[in-house]
Amino acid sequence: MSIKYPYQDGSRPIPERIEDLLGRMTLAEKVGQMCQMNGRDDAETWLREHHVGSFLHMLGEETNALQGVAAQTRLGIPLLFGIDAIHGHAFWPTSTVFPTQLALSCTWNPELVEEVGRITATEAAHTGVHWTFSPVLGVARDLRWGRIGETFGEDPYLVSELGSAMIRGYQGEALSAPDAIAACGKHYAGYSGAQGGRDSSEAALSERAMRSTYLPPFQAAVEAGCATLMAGYQAIDGIPCSANRWLLSDVLRDEWGFQGFVVSDWKNVEHMNDEQQVSPNLMDAAMRVVSAGNDMAMNTPRFTKLVIDLVERGELDETVVDQAVRNVLRVKFALGLFDGNRYADLDKRAETIGCAAHRAVALASACQSLVLLKNEEGFLPLAEDVRRLAVIGPNADDRQAQLGDWVQWSGQLGETGLPGRTSESVITVLDGIRARAGDRASVDYARGCNVIDPAVDGIPEAAALAAAADVAIVVVGDNLEQVGETKDRANLDLSGGQKALLEAVYATGTPMVVVLMSSKPLTIPWVVQHAQALLATWNPGLEGGTAVAETLFGDRNPSGKLTISFPYHVGQQPVYYDLIPGWHGEAKYVDMPAEPLFPFGYGLSYTRFSYSHLELASDVLTEGETLRVAVDVQNVGDRSGVEIVQLYVNDRFSSVTTPLKELKGFARVELAPGERRTVELELRCEQLALVNAELETVVEPGTFEVMVGGSSRDEDLLKDSFDVVG
Ligand code: BGC
């Protein structure tokens, strides 16, 4: 490209290039940069007539063609293409689909999560995408919410650690590298705190709750260099996120120094008028959104005209528009879009997308995310003399349930003529078991029932197979009709014919292994009582069936631990582990335990670990210092395994109420049979901070209890204490 203006000169500093370009832009060209439209809706017209600077959900040659049109416009400002590459670049039909975020969180493995992000970025970048609307940084609170599976679980620290790792993976060493894409931390903020788990309903959250629980993962993301954030749909204490100046400007820009840009979620501007009813018309909504600091509006067709009118009428200062445009351009320059190296690379695409190396990481992540919840008398791995297996249940051979949300559109977007996701590319549990059983055991299969439809006519056939088998492996869970945006559930029981199917299999007397393939925890106390073993797989991605089979047969030892609590009953919601104690201590029900069925941090292995010698390097800590915490962990079983060592803290007496346990550190250790290792964890004094009544984040002097062990349950933790002084 010939260099005519300074902004086209890659050797100049980005701030200089931005100011040069901004100075040449008309008002309409500027406002176009604040707009993102759906690439399925006549994108070229939006570009030519309204100067729209970003499109979502376009892929491959389409992006190259439209980028070519943008290059011919007056200033040649390149387009930014965004997509929901949520757990893999799954809009592309041959991409590598990883386990969902909730599944990945159960690995407690930031390096692996970063690698997943790196691969997703590489696959997306080669199809012309520059930006993914991921990761979700919401802290899961209410399991009824349909998007729980998109989160990294219920703990703010773990969400921060894994979210930052994912962002590092997407963005790589430098955003300008041809295989890096911009991350988008979402949904800023408090979306996961919507009342009753109802998607996008009001989040009645205080500023203390925001600062204590919901904001820390976003602050960590900003510190990790996250290029963009997406403003949530919902309102926080009366103010929709996109119009929330406190959230978008005071906290994000003034306190945290965020340099990227904020995009609204889909139609946030319209819904301030027609749903949330805080704006009598769209003009008012646009005015509020732009003034609050929301830099780009997603899919609001009238947005460009509204903002231009506001400026021309003198109601909106053009300097506010300029600031939003600067924020958007900064990311475009950082991505190297102006320097011409970000076209979809068709050769690299063929080599990399869905390649064997990427599938190997999909398999490793599926294996590590499995959580063994019950294993009566070491029933698993399956004994050598098991010769006849019955694989039963609606999710045993269901590709969609296995892949989870945000995958269902593959094959519907992008270049015509591309095949949809092929059945060969997804290894279901049935496929995996058949492949692994080989000649060792026969495998019979019956679906038995459906996840939604309550019909029971398939159950007798399934029960007959179970009766004739040595072991029945029953794969139940939820499906896409119950997962995702607006798919909230008021009932978390196994739906359709699944409970009846399990009862019928149990009645045969054949030992039953239940594989729970669900987007999130369901209420399954009956299963826990009646199954010999229970393995939670979440939505494990395209290698999920291999991971399950290799684990059942004992080639792999499960190591995942829960990052979200399983309730006995939906009426216990919420039941996350860091609930704050009340005046009566733990809030009990007369008809239900206070504790969850399975707590945060819990998960079994085929081996056992013992903890001893918890030692703190000091019994006092002052500001700026780090405490070293050491504990001996020994593998006391007879096969090697990975243990996830967890460190919790309790601020014994504080000026405001705080949880009895808060995760502050963790480590994954692999130990051979009999091996003992001293595991060292670090606790920085500032990690002990709370948000006080004046809304300041402070560390209060006093005694802190340290708890280290293999889950958040008291019986799994060793305890000691230290004092913060000064
Ligand atoms: C979702 C976002 C998503 C966006 C773009 C919205 O419906 O809430 O999470 O990134 O659509 O697809």
XYZ file of C-alpha atoms and ligand atoms in Angstrom:
738
model
C 0.000 0.000 0.000
C 1.412 3.371 -0.914
C 1.700 5.799 1.968
C -0.100 9.046 1.318
C -0.980 10.165 4.844
C 0.841 9.792 8.160
C -1.821 7.426 9.563
C -0.888 4.922 6.843
C 2.740 4.899 7.917
C 3.391 1.846 10.101
C 6.625 3.303 11.423
C 4.816 6.086 13.266
C 3.539 5.660 16.824
C -0.114 4.611 17.110
C -1.300 7.733 18.989
C 0.087 9.915 16.198
C -1.580 7.785 13.520
C -4.909 7.960 15.357
C -4.859 11.759 15.645
C -3.874 12.151 12.020
C -6.699 9.915 10.854
C -9.262 11.428 13.210
C -8.422 14.877 11.868
C -9.319 13.732 8.344
C -12.622 12.039 9.171
C -16.083 13.513 8.625
C -18.655 13.216 11.401
C -20.417 10.410 9.503
C -17.151 8.506 9.068
C -16.430 8.823 12.759
C -19.868 7.662 13.833
C -19.562 4.685 11.498
C -16.619 3.484 13.580
C -18.942 3.393 16.585
C -21.248 0.982 14.861
C -21.166 -2.775 14.396
C -23.711 -4.437 12.154
C -24.726 -8.023 11.522
C -22.723 -9.281 8.562
C -25.741 -11.291 7.397
C -27.707 -8.091 6.699
C -26.462 -6.440 3.513
C -23.056 -5.558 4.916
C -21.783 -3.817 1.802
C -24.599 -1.283 1.885
C -23.923 -0.569 5.573
C -20.292 -0.017 4.738
C -20.787 2.151 1.647
C -23.705 4.227 2.885
C -23.093 4.465 6.618
C -19.315 3.910 6.927
C -19.926 1.074 9.400
C -16.539 0.006 10.781
C -17.248 -3.444 12.197
C -19.329 -6.503 11.341
C -20.080 -9.641 13.262
C -20.595 -13.180 12.106
C -18.850 -13.009 8.738
C -16.241 -15.526 7.712
C -13.604 -16.476 5.180
C -13.705 -15.100 1.633
C -16.658 -12.903 2.549
C -14.437 -10.970 4.941
C -11.683 -10.620 2.347
C -14.151 -9.319 -0.221
C -15.684 -6.756 2.110
C -12.275 -5.700 3.413
C -11.374 -5.065 -0.219
C -14.374 -2.746 -0.528
C -13.340 -0.922 2.662
C -9.844 -0.457 1.264
C -11.351 1.457 -1.661
C -13.308 3.910 0.493
C -12.138 7.520 0.876
C -9.815 6.888 3.823
C -9.505 3.119 3.455
C -10.264 2.469 7.113
C -10.152 -1.309 7.564
C -13.047 -3.307 8.960
C -12.978 -5.210 12.220
C -14.668 -8.617 12.040
C -15.929 -10.147 15.284
C -17.458 -13.528 16.065
C -18.438 -15.696 19.001
C -15.459 -18.057 19.047
C -16.474 -19.155 22.521
C -14.941 -22.584 23.071
C -13.162 -22.945 19.803
C -13.885 -21.175 16.530
C -17.060 -23.179 16.260
C -18.900 -21.119 13.666
C -16.406 -22.636 11.241
C -17.600 -26.153 10.454
C -14.252 -27.932 10.594
C -12.801 -26.060 13.565
C -11.607 -27.605 16.805
C -14.411 -27.465 19.375
C -13.140 -27.508 22.945
C -15.060 -28.160 26.149
C -17.172 -25.206 27.293
C -15.770 -22.615 29.671
C -17.389 -24.268 32.686
C -15.834 -27.583 31.688
C -12.437 -25.978 31.126
C -12.606 -24.318 34.529
C -12.766 -27.760 36.172
C -9.232 -28.406 34.917
C -7.955 -25.610 37.193
C -5.250 -25.350 34.553
C -4.501 -21.802 33.344
C -1.750 -22.991 30.957
C -4.177 -25.330 29.224
C -6.854 -22.632 29.045
C -4.287 -20.294 27.509
C -3.414 -22.940 24.928
C -7.088 -23.381 24.068
C -7.292 -19.618 23.561
C -4.171 -19.664 21.372
C -5.531 -22.397 19.110
C -8.916 -20.725 18.854
C -7.205 -17.487 17.865
C -5.109 -19.205 15.206
C -8.096 -20.958 13.675
C -10.241 -17.814 13.778
C -7.538 -15.508 12.433
C -7.029 -17.672 9.374
C -10.688 -17.277 8.473
C -10.520 -13.480 8.498
C -11.777 -12.927 12.060
C -9.966 -10.372 14.244
C -11.984 -10.407 17.400
C -13.791 -12.932 19.568
C -16.589 -12.133 21.992
C -14.952 -14.168 24.706
C -14.214 -14.896 27.533
C -17.268 -14.648 29.766
C -16.043 -13.182 33.051
C -19.320 -13.403 34.963
C -19.188 -15.153 38.333
C -21.822 -17.919 38.368
C -24.374 -17.454 41.125
C -27.737 -18.952 40.214
C -27.807 -22.282 38.396
C -31.217 -21.610 36.909
C -29.561 -19.175 34.500
C -29.227 -20.633 30.984
C -25.693 -19.330 30.469
C -23.997 -20.930 33.485
C -22.033 -23.203 31.134
C -20.415 -20.145 29.544
C -18.816 -19.101 32.836
C -15.634 -20.246 34.561
C -17.676 -21.146 37.663
C -18.606 -19.532 40.943
C -15.362 -18.178 42.352
C -14.143 -14.665 41.483
C -10.458 -15.530 41.908
C -10.604 -18.600 39.693
C -12.643 -16.711 37.078
C -9.972 -13.982 37.133
C -7.097 -16.426 36.745
C -8.671 -18.478 33.962
C -10.176 -15.452 32.220
C -6.793 -13.726 32.088
C -5.197 -16.928 30.781
C -7.785 -17.170 27.998
C -7.173 -13.538 27.067
C -3.408 -14.112 26.914
C -4.083 -17.057 24.642
C -6.313 -15.134 22.241
C -4.115 -12.085 22.076
C -0.759 -13.883 22.015
C 2.492 -11.995 22.359
C 1.355 -9.082 20.215
C -2.075 -8.272 18.824
C -0.502 -7.439 15.485
C 0.700 -11.008 14.941
C -1.256 -12.609 12.107
C -2.550 -15.357 14.398
C -3.626 -13.137 17.300
C -7.161 -11.906 17.806
C -8.605 -9.332 20.184
C -10.432 -10.706 23.222
C -13.673 -9.289 24.551
C -14.313 -9.744 28.269
C -18.038 -9.960 28.823
C -20.633 -9.165 29.943
C -19.466 -6.078 31.780
C -20.754 -6.419 34.482
C -23.062 -8.185 36.890
C -24.986 -10.031 34.143
C -24.546 -13.335 35.980
C -26.154 -11.717 39.037
C -29.524 -11.181 37.352
C -32.438 -11.920 39.668
C -33.728 -15.478 39.842
C -31.345 -16.651 37.126
C -33.648 -14.971 34.586
C -31.526 -13.992 31.625
C -30.891 -10.243 31.380
C -33.285 -9.292 34.162
C -32.307 -6.610 36.636
C -29.197 -7.269 38.734
C -30.104 -5.718 42.072
C -26.467 -5.434 43.111
C -24.936 -2.942 45.496
C -21.668 -1.234 44.660
C -20.065 -3.328 47.410
C -21.290 -6.527 45.764
C -20.038 -5.299 42.414
C -16.626 -4.399 43.762
C -16.302 -7.535 45.922
C -17.537 -10.203 43.528
C -18.430 -9.132 39.998
C -15.774 -6.583 39.053
C -12.505 -8.313 40.072
C -12.389 -10.643 37.027
C -12.851 -7.649 34.723
C -10.160 -5.693 36.499
C -7.846 -8.677 36.110
C -8.764 -8.801 32.409
C -7.907 -5.135 31.961
C -4.587 -5.753 33.700
C -3.990 -8.680 31.325
C -4.398 -6.253 28.420
C -7.847 -7.330 27.246
C -8.484 -5.224 24.142
C -12.243 -4.876 24.443
C -15.162 -5.420 26.807
C -18.839 -6.010 26.059
C -21.454 -4.195 28.120
C -24.070 -6.559 29.555
C -27.734 -6.532 28.616
C -29.058 -5.996 32.069
C -29.381 -3.040 34.418
C -27.473 -2.810 37.680
C -29.556 -1.254 40.393
C -31.626 0.657 37.861
C -29.031 1.633 35.266
C -28.530 -0.485 32.105
C -24.862 -1.406 31.662
C -24.497 0.390 28.330
C -25.743 3.624 29.891
C -23.852 3.202 33.131
C -21.304 5.985 33.400
C -20.038 4.732 36.751
C -19.277 1.340 35.225
C -17.980 2.410 31.799
C -16.120 5.591 32.681
C -15.509 6.105 36.403
C -14.396 2.559 37.191
C -13.183 1.314 33.815
C -11.325 4.353 32.515
C -10.571 6.519 35.544
C -9.786 3.825 38.098
C -8.432 1.013 35.940
C -6.997 2.997 33.027
C -8.616 0.824 30.327
C -7.266 1.688 26.863
C -9.438 -0.535 24.700
C -13.061 -0.051 23.668
C -16.462 -1.160 24.913
C -19.018 -2.690 22.558
C -22.632 -3.001 23.666
C -24.332 -6.345 23.589
C -26.843 -7.064 20.801
C -29.430 -4.252 20.558
C -28.703 -2.783 24.000
C -29.643 0.648 22.674
C -33.097 -0.385 21.371
C -33.969 -2.349 24.464
C -33.389 0.648 26.735
C -36.471 1.966 24.973
C -38.742 -0.989 24.277
C -37.866 -3.442 27.075
C -36.135 -1.725 29.967
C -38.144 1.446 29.336
C -35.587 3.883 30.664
C -35.540 5.928 27.445
C -38.720 7.308 25.858
C -37.127 7.127 22.406
C -34.007 5.850 20.650
C -32.481 9.302 20.457
C -32.451 9.466 24.240
C -31.052 5.930 24.479
C -28.240 6.728 22.021
C -27.428 9.930 23.903
C -27.198 8.076 27.211
C -25.107 5.235 25.812
C -22.561 7.438 24.070
C -22.245 9.852 26.997
C -21.745 7.002 29.457
C -18.720 5.705 27.535
C -20.101 2.825 25.455
C -17.868 3.168 22.388
C -19.551 0.864 19.877
C -23.179 -0.216 19.481
C -23.850 -3.774 18.327
C -26.577 -4.204 15.750
C -28.544 -1.002 16.207
C -29.451 -0.013 12.645
C -30.491 3.563 13.443
C -27.486 4.274 15.623
C -25.378 6.158 13.071
C -28.199 8.524 12.118
C -29.153 9.120 15.761
C -25.641 10.045 16.829
C -25.081 12.298 13.819
C -28.357 14.105 14.578
C -27.403 14.508 18.230
C -24.120 16.165 17.295
C -25.655 18.325 14.573
C -28.350 19.550 16.951
C -25.678 20.502 19.465
C -26.924 18.046 22.095
C -23.859 15.827 22.006
C -20.376 17.285 21.939
C -18.327 15.936 19.042
C -15.371 15.489 21.381
C -17.315 12.644 23.032
C -17.631 10.956 19.636
C -13.935 11.574 18.992
C -12.994 9.804 22.196
C -15.040 6.721 21.343
C -13.549 6.640 17.834
C -10.028 6.937 19.256
C -10.716 3.922 21.452
C -11.910 1.857 18.491
C -9.089 2.969 16.193
C -6.488 2.193 18.845
C -7.518 -1.466 18.724
C -7.645 -1.490 14.915
C -4.135 -0.066 14.718
C -2.863 -2.457 17.404
C -4.233 -5.396 15.420
C -2.219 -4.284 12.420
C -5.362 -3.831 10.330
C -4.007 -0.654 8.761
C -0.842 -2.432 7.795
C -2.542 -4.884 5.523
C -1.613 -8.212 7.051
C -4.954 -9.367 8.386
C -6.707 -10.915 5.405
C -8.034 -14.473 5.739
C -5.162 -16.776 4.876
C -6.593 -19.614 2.839
C -3.455 -21.776 2.762
C -2.819 -21.566 6.488
C -6.474 -22.243 7.057
C -6.275 -25.587 5.311
C -3.174 -26.576 7.305
C -4.264 -25.545 10.754
C -8.009 -25.672 11.283
C -9.010 -28.834 13.086
C -5.500 -30.306 12.650
C -4.300 -33.272 14.694
C -2.256 -31.113 17.071
C -5.307 -29.009 17.881
C -7.480 -32.079 18.375
C -4.905 -33.430 20.810
C -5.397 -30.334 22.957
C -9.171 -30.760 22.677
C -8.722 -34.302 23.999
C -6.392 -33.242 26.813
C -8.776 -30.516 27.893
C -11.782 -32.840 27.790
C -9.903 -35.405 29.918
C -8.839 -32.832 32.478
C -12.298 -31.317 32.772
C -14.080 -34.556 33.716
C -15.089 -34.623 37.383
C -15.567 -37.977 39.099
C -18.259 -37.361 41.705
C -18.875 -40.864 43.016
C -16.955 -44.111 42.757
C -18.347 -46.689 45.148
C -15.680 -49.137 46.257
C -13.478 -48.267 43.323
C -16.064 -49.435 40.777
C -14.219 -47.439 38.137
C -12.097 -47.994 36.191
C -14.132 -50.829 34.718
C -12.881 -54.219 35.860
C -10.958 -56.433 33.439
C -13.719 -59.053 33.472
C -16.395 -56.687 32.161
C -17.365 -58.273 28.843
C -20.781 -56.838 28.004
C -21.530 -53.134 28.136
C -24.890 -51.454 27.606
C -24.514 -47.820 26.593
C -27.827 -46.113 27.192
C -29.334 -42.655 27.285
C -30.212 -39.634 25.187
C -26.790 -37.968 25.414
C -24.717 -41.070 24.671
C -24.722 -40.400 20.956
C -25.829 -36.793 20.646
C -23.318 -34.531 18.935
C -25.129 -31.351 19.765
C -25.401 -32.067 23.494
C -21.762 -33.012 23.506
C -20.539 -29.860 21.789
C -22.762 -27.449 23.714
C -23.832 -23.930 22.954
C -22.405 -21.599 20.274
C -21.664 -24.481 17.923
C -25.073 -24.908 16.370
C -24.524 -22.293 13.674
C -21.524 -23.906 12.054
C -22.198 -24.568 8.415
C -24.880 -21.904 8.251
C -22.458 -19.017 7.979
C -19.552 -18.369 5.754
C -18.808 -19.473 2.281
C -21.427 -21.367 0.405
C -20.607 -24.950 -0.386
C -18.815 -25.645 2.894
C -20.116 -28.768 4.558
C -21.643 -28.576 8.008
C -19.876 -30.257 10.903
C -19.443 -33.866 9.916
C -20.459 -36.687 12.200
C -16.968 -38.202 11.850
C -15.386 -35.153 13.452
C -17.272 -35.569 16.738
C -16.488 -38.576 18.895
C -19.594 -39.232 20.980
C -19.505 -41.280 24.161
C -20.896 -44.233 22.231
C -18.224 -43.848 19.528
C -15.505 -43.553 22.152
C -16.638 -46.608 24.099
C -17.001 -48.712 20.952
C -13.506 -47.750 19.820
C -11.958 -48.372 23.225
C -13.829 -51.608 23.967
C -12.610 -53.148 20.715
C -12.564 -56.918 21.130
C -12.445 -56.706 24.898
C -16.166 -56.129 25.443
C -19.361 -56.059 23.406
C -21.215 -52.749 23.299
C -24.985 -52.507 22.851
C -26.712 -49.192 22.566
C -30.206 -47.880 23.144
C -31.208 -44.241 23.422
C -34.013 -45.154 25.822
C -35.689 -41.776 26.054
C -35.396 -38.112 25.181
C -34.131 -35.140 27.156
C -37.254 -33.039 26.626
C -40.066 -35.334 25.470
C -41.342 -37.354 28.477
C -42.270 -40.425 26.377
C -41.148 -43.691 27.971
C -41.760 -46.181 25.168
C -38.033 -46.629 24.441
C -37.264 -47.560 28.035
C -38.138 -51.293 27.994
C -35.644 -51.944 25.176
C -32.930 -50.044 27.051
C -33.706 -51.886 30.281
C -33.486 -55.217 28.453
C -30.005 -54.306 27.204
C -29.011 -53.259 30.711
C -30.336 -56.524 32.151
C -28.190 -58.529 29.740
C -25.028 -56.467 30.380
C -22.304 -56.605 33.019
C -22.394 -52.826 33.391
C -24.825 -50.180 32.150
C -23.343 -46.811 31.237
C -26.166 -44.294 31.207
C -25.522 -40.908 29.658
C -28.071 -38.302 30.722
C -28.064 -34.520 31.043
C -29.532 -31.499 29.309
C -29.637 -30.300 25.734
C -29.641 -27.120 23.710
C -33.307 -26.464 24.349
C -32.326 -25.886 27.974
C -29.009 -24.133 27.480
C -28.021 -20.617 26.527
C -29.493 -17.202 26.250
C -33.154 -17.043 27.367
C -33.047 -20.794 28.141
C -33.249 -20.454 31.904
C -34.757 -23.291 33.918
C -36.885 -23.129 37.045
C -36.423 -26.872 37.541
C -32.978 -28.469 37.540
C -34.101 -32.103 37.671
C -33.312 -34.528 34.885
C -36.035 -33.812 32.342
C -38.046 -35.794 29.798
C -37.918 -39.549 30.322
C -34.474 -39.564 31.938
C -35.443 -40.200 35.543
C -37.733 -43.068 34.493
C -34.938 -44.489 32.341
C -32.486 -44.460 35.231
C -35.017 -46.109 37.529
C -35.671 -48.828 34.972
C -31.961 -49.525 34.507
C -31.424 -49.578 38.264
C -34.306 -52.030 38.684
C -32.470 -54.574 36.500
C -29.832 -54.947 39.209
C -27.003 -54.404 36.705
C -24.414 -52.000 38.117
C -24.937 -48.536 36.696
C -22.363 -45.878 35.837
C -23.967 -42.506 35.181
C -22.243 -40.081 32.848
C -23.793 -36.665 33.385
C -23.417 -34.673 30.185
C -24.957 -31.363 31.127
C -24.132 -27.721 30.599
C -24.238 -27.135 34.368
C -24.994 -28.905 37.665
C -28.417 -30.543 37.810
C -30.257 -31.780 40.885
C -29.424 -35.485 40.989
C -29.515 -36.801 44.578
C -31.307 -39.966 43.380
C -28.483 -40.691 40.954
C -25.904 -40.230 43.671
C -27.717 -42.734 45.862
C -28.267 -45.369 43.212
C -25.387 -45.284 40.735
C -22.126 -47.122 41.409
C -20.201 -44.269 39.843
C -20.962 -40.795 38.557
C -18.830 -38.827 36.118
C -19.652 -35.226 35.143
C -18.487 -34.351 31.636
C -20.203 -30.991 31.029
C -20.190 -30.275 27.262
C -16.809 -31.828 26.542
C -16.273 -30.868 22.893
C -15.482 -32.964 19.865
C -13.092 -35.356 21.619
C -15.393 -35.772 24.621
C -16.335 -39.367 23.814
C -12.688 -40.433 23.672
C -12.020 -38.711 26.990
C -14.962 -40.450 28.675
C -14.088 -43.880 27.276
C -10.406 -43.644 28.188
C -11.366 -42.566 31.684
C -13.952 -45.315 32.198
C -11.453 -47.937 31.025
C -8.720 -46.508 33.235
C -6.218 -45.261 30.629
C -6.730 -41.834 32.180
C -7.124 -40.905 35.800
C -9.726 -38.177 36.368
C -8.411 -35.018 38.039
C -11.087 -32.361 37.517
C -12.542 -30.586 40.524
C -15.819 -28.721 40.680
C -15.731 -24.988 40.186
C -19.420 -24.783 40.912
C -21.561 -26.382 43.607
C -24.146 -29.077 42.897
C -27.391 -28.471 44.841
C -29.727 -31.134 46.196
C -32.704 -29.151 45.041
C -33.358 -26.039 43.008
C -34.905 -24.438 46.089
C -31.418 -24.204 47.608
C -30.416 -21.617 45.028
C -28.101 -19.910 45.521
C -25.738 -22.363 47.171
C -22.268 -21.190 46.097
C -19.493 -21.937 48.570
C -18.604 -18.350 49.442
C -22.033 -17.392 50.746
C -21.732 -14.972 53.619
C -22.692 -16.306 57.054
C -25.748 -14.802 58.709
C -26.847 -14.074 62.252
C -27.969 -17.696 62.582
C -24.685 -18.915 61.169
C -25.196 -21.092 58.145
C -28.631 -20.424 56.710
C -30.479 -23.742 57.051
C -33.776 -24.910 55.668
C -36.125 -27.065 57.743
C -36.523 -29.458 54.819
C -33.128 -29.351 53.136
C -29.470 -29.330 54.163
C -27.619 -26.028 54.115
C -24.731 -27.609 52.219
C -24.740 -28.482 48.551
C -24.798 -32.062 47.326
C -21.230 -31.634 46.043
C -19.255 -28.542 47.020
C -16.886 -26.281 45.160
C -13.434 -27.818 44.795
C -14.685 -31.414 45.087
C -13.673 -34.208 42.734
C -12.378 -37.776 43.078
C -9.450 -39.590 41.507
C -8.641 -43.264 40.974
C -5.936 -42.711 43.538
C -6.053 -40.916 46.926
C -4.059 -38.020 48.298
C -3.218 -37.142 51.875
C -2.222 -33.735 53.230
C 0.106 -32.997 56.153
C 2.542 -30.435 57.571
C 0.789 -27.213 56.696
C 3.389 -24.542 57.348
C 3.271 -20.781 57.063
C 6.633 -19.083 56.533
C 5.610 -16.409 59.041
C 2.791 -15.762 61.459
C 2.657 -12.060 60.644
C 2.222 -10.276 57.353
C 2.418 -6.573 56.515
C 1.361 -4.565 53.501
C 3.258 -5.383 50.338
C 4.501 -8.720 51.674
C 3.851 -12.216 50.423
C 3.268 -15.183 52.702
C 4.664 -18.545 51.633
C 2.379 -21.430 52.506
C 3.745 -24.957 52.267
C 1.929 -28.274 52.561
C 2.963 -31.872 52.018
C 0.801 -33.796 49.587
C 1.231 -37.520 49.170
C -0.260 -39.951 46.703
C -1.347 -42.761 49.006
C -2.998 -44.855 46.302
C -1.534 -47.225 43.777
C -1.599 -45.255 40.557
C -0.269 -41.896 39.537
C -2.628 -38.962 39.514
C -3.024 -35.218 39.533
C -4.241 -33.402 42.625
C -5.520 -29.835 42.675
C -4.331 -28.253 45.894
C -6.542 -25.395 47.036
C -5.821 -22.528 49.411
C -8.657 -20.699 51.137
C -8.603 -17.776 53.543
C -11.001 -16.447 56.145
C -10.714 -12.941 57.587
C -11.722 -13.859 61.170
C -13.146 -10.493 62.220
C -13.681 -7.704 59.758
C -15.633 -4.449 59.761
C -18.061 -5.876 57.216
C -19.298 -9.429 56.698
C -17.078 -11.638 54.527
C -17.319 -15.274 53.355
C -16.028 -18.025 55.647
C -13.814 -19.261 52.843
C -12.409 -17.525 49.814
C -10.124 -19.198 47.314
C -6.792 -17.377 47.064
C -4.479 -19.875 45.408
C -4.235 -23.322 43.828
C -1.723 -25.662 42.246
C -1.904 -28.821 40.119
C 0.537 -31.514 41.147
C 1.173 -34.827 39.504
C 2.322 -37.549 41.876
C 3.455 -41.120 41.311
C 2.121 -43.812 43.662
C 3.602 -43.231 47.109
C 5.258 -39.974 46.087
C 5.151 -37.084 48.533
C 5.848 -33.489 47.581
C 5.941 -30.187 49.404
C 3.685 -27.817 47.508
C 4.347 -24.114 47.949
C 1.678 -21.509 47.430
C 1.962 -17.758 47.763
C -0.474 -15.380 49.342
C 0.021 -11.690 48.639
C -1.129 -9.345 51.379
C -3.298 -7.400 48.928
C -5.260 -10.582 48.183
C -6.678 -10.243 51.695
C -8.469 -7.005 50.857
C -12.168 -6.463 51.410
C -14.460 -3.661 50.309
C -15.394 -1.691 53.402
C -18.508 0.346 54.165
C -16.899 3.399 52.543
C -16.416 1.287 49.378
C -12.652 1.355 49.728
C -10.655 -1.755 48.968
C -8.515 -2.259 52.061
C -6.696 -4.927 54.018
C -7.799 -4.745 57.654
C -5.297 -5.787 60.315
C -6.233 -8.847 62.355
C -6.177 -12.629 62.277
C -6.629 -14.608 59.065
C -7.234 -18.322 58.897
C -5.508 -20.265 56.105
C -7.048 -23.510 54.897
C -5.335 -25.856 52.454
C -6.623 -29.107 51.014
C -8.350 -30.991 48.246
C -11.800 -29.341 48.328
C -13.689 -26.541 50.070
C -15.193 -28.995 52.609
C -13.982 -28.513 56.173
C -13.037 -32.178 56.482
C -10.700 -31.847 53.494
C -8.764 -28.848 54.842
C -5.758 -28.338 57.106
C -5.879 -25.043 59.010
C -3.518 -22.489 60.495
C -3.599 -18.743 61.023
C -1.503 -15.582 60.846
C -1.944 -11.912 61.672
C -1.858 -8.900 59.423
C -0.211 -6.036 61.281
C 0.412 -2.374 60.571
C -24.887 -12.418 23.453
C -23.414 -12.121 23.442
C -22.846 -12.376 22.070
C -23.568 -11.504 21.076
C -23.050 -11.621 19.659
C -25.603 -11.759 22.294
O -26.836 -12.345 22.091
O -25.438 -12.012 24.694
O -22.783 -12.905 24.426
O -21.477 -12.143 22.045
O -24.933 -11.867 21.084
O -23.395 -12.830 19.090
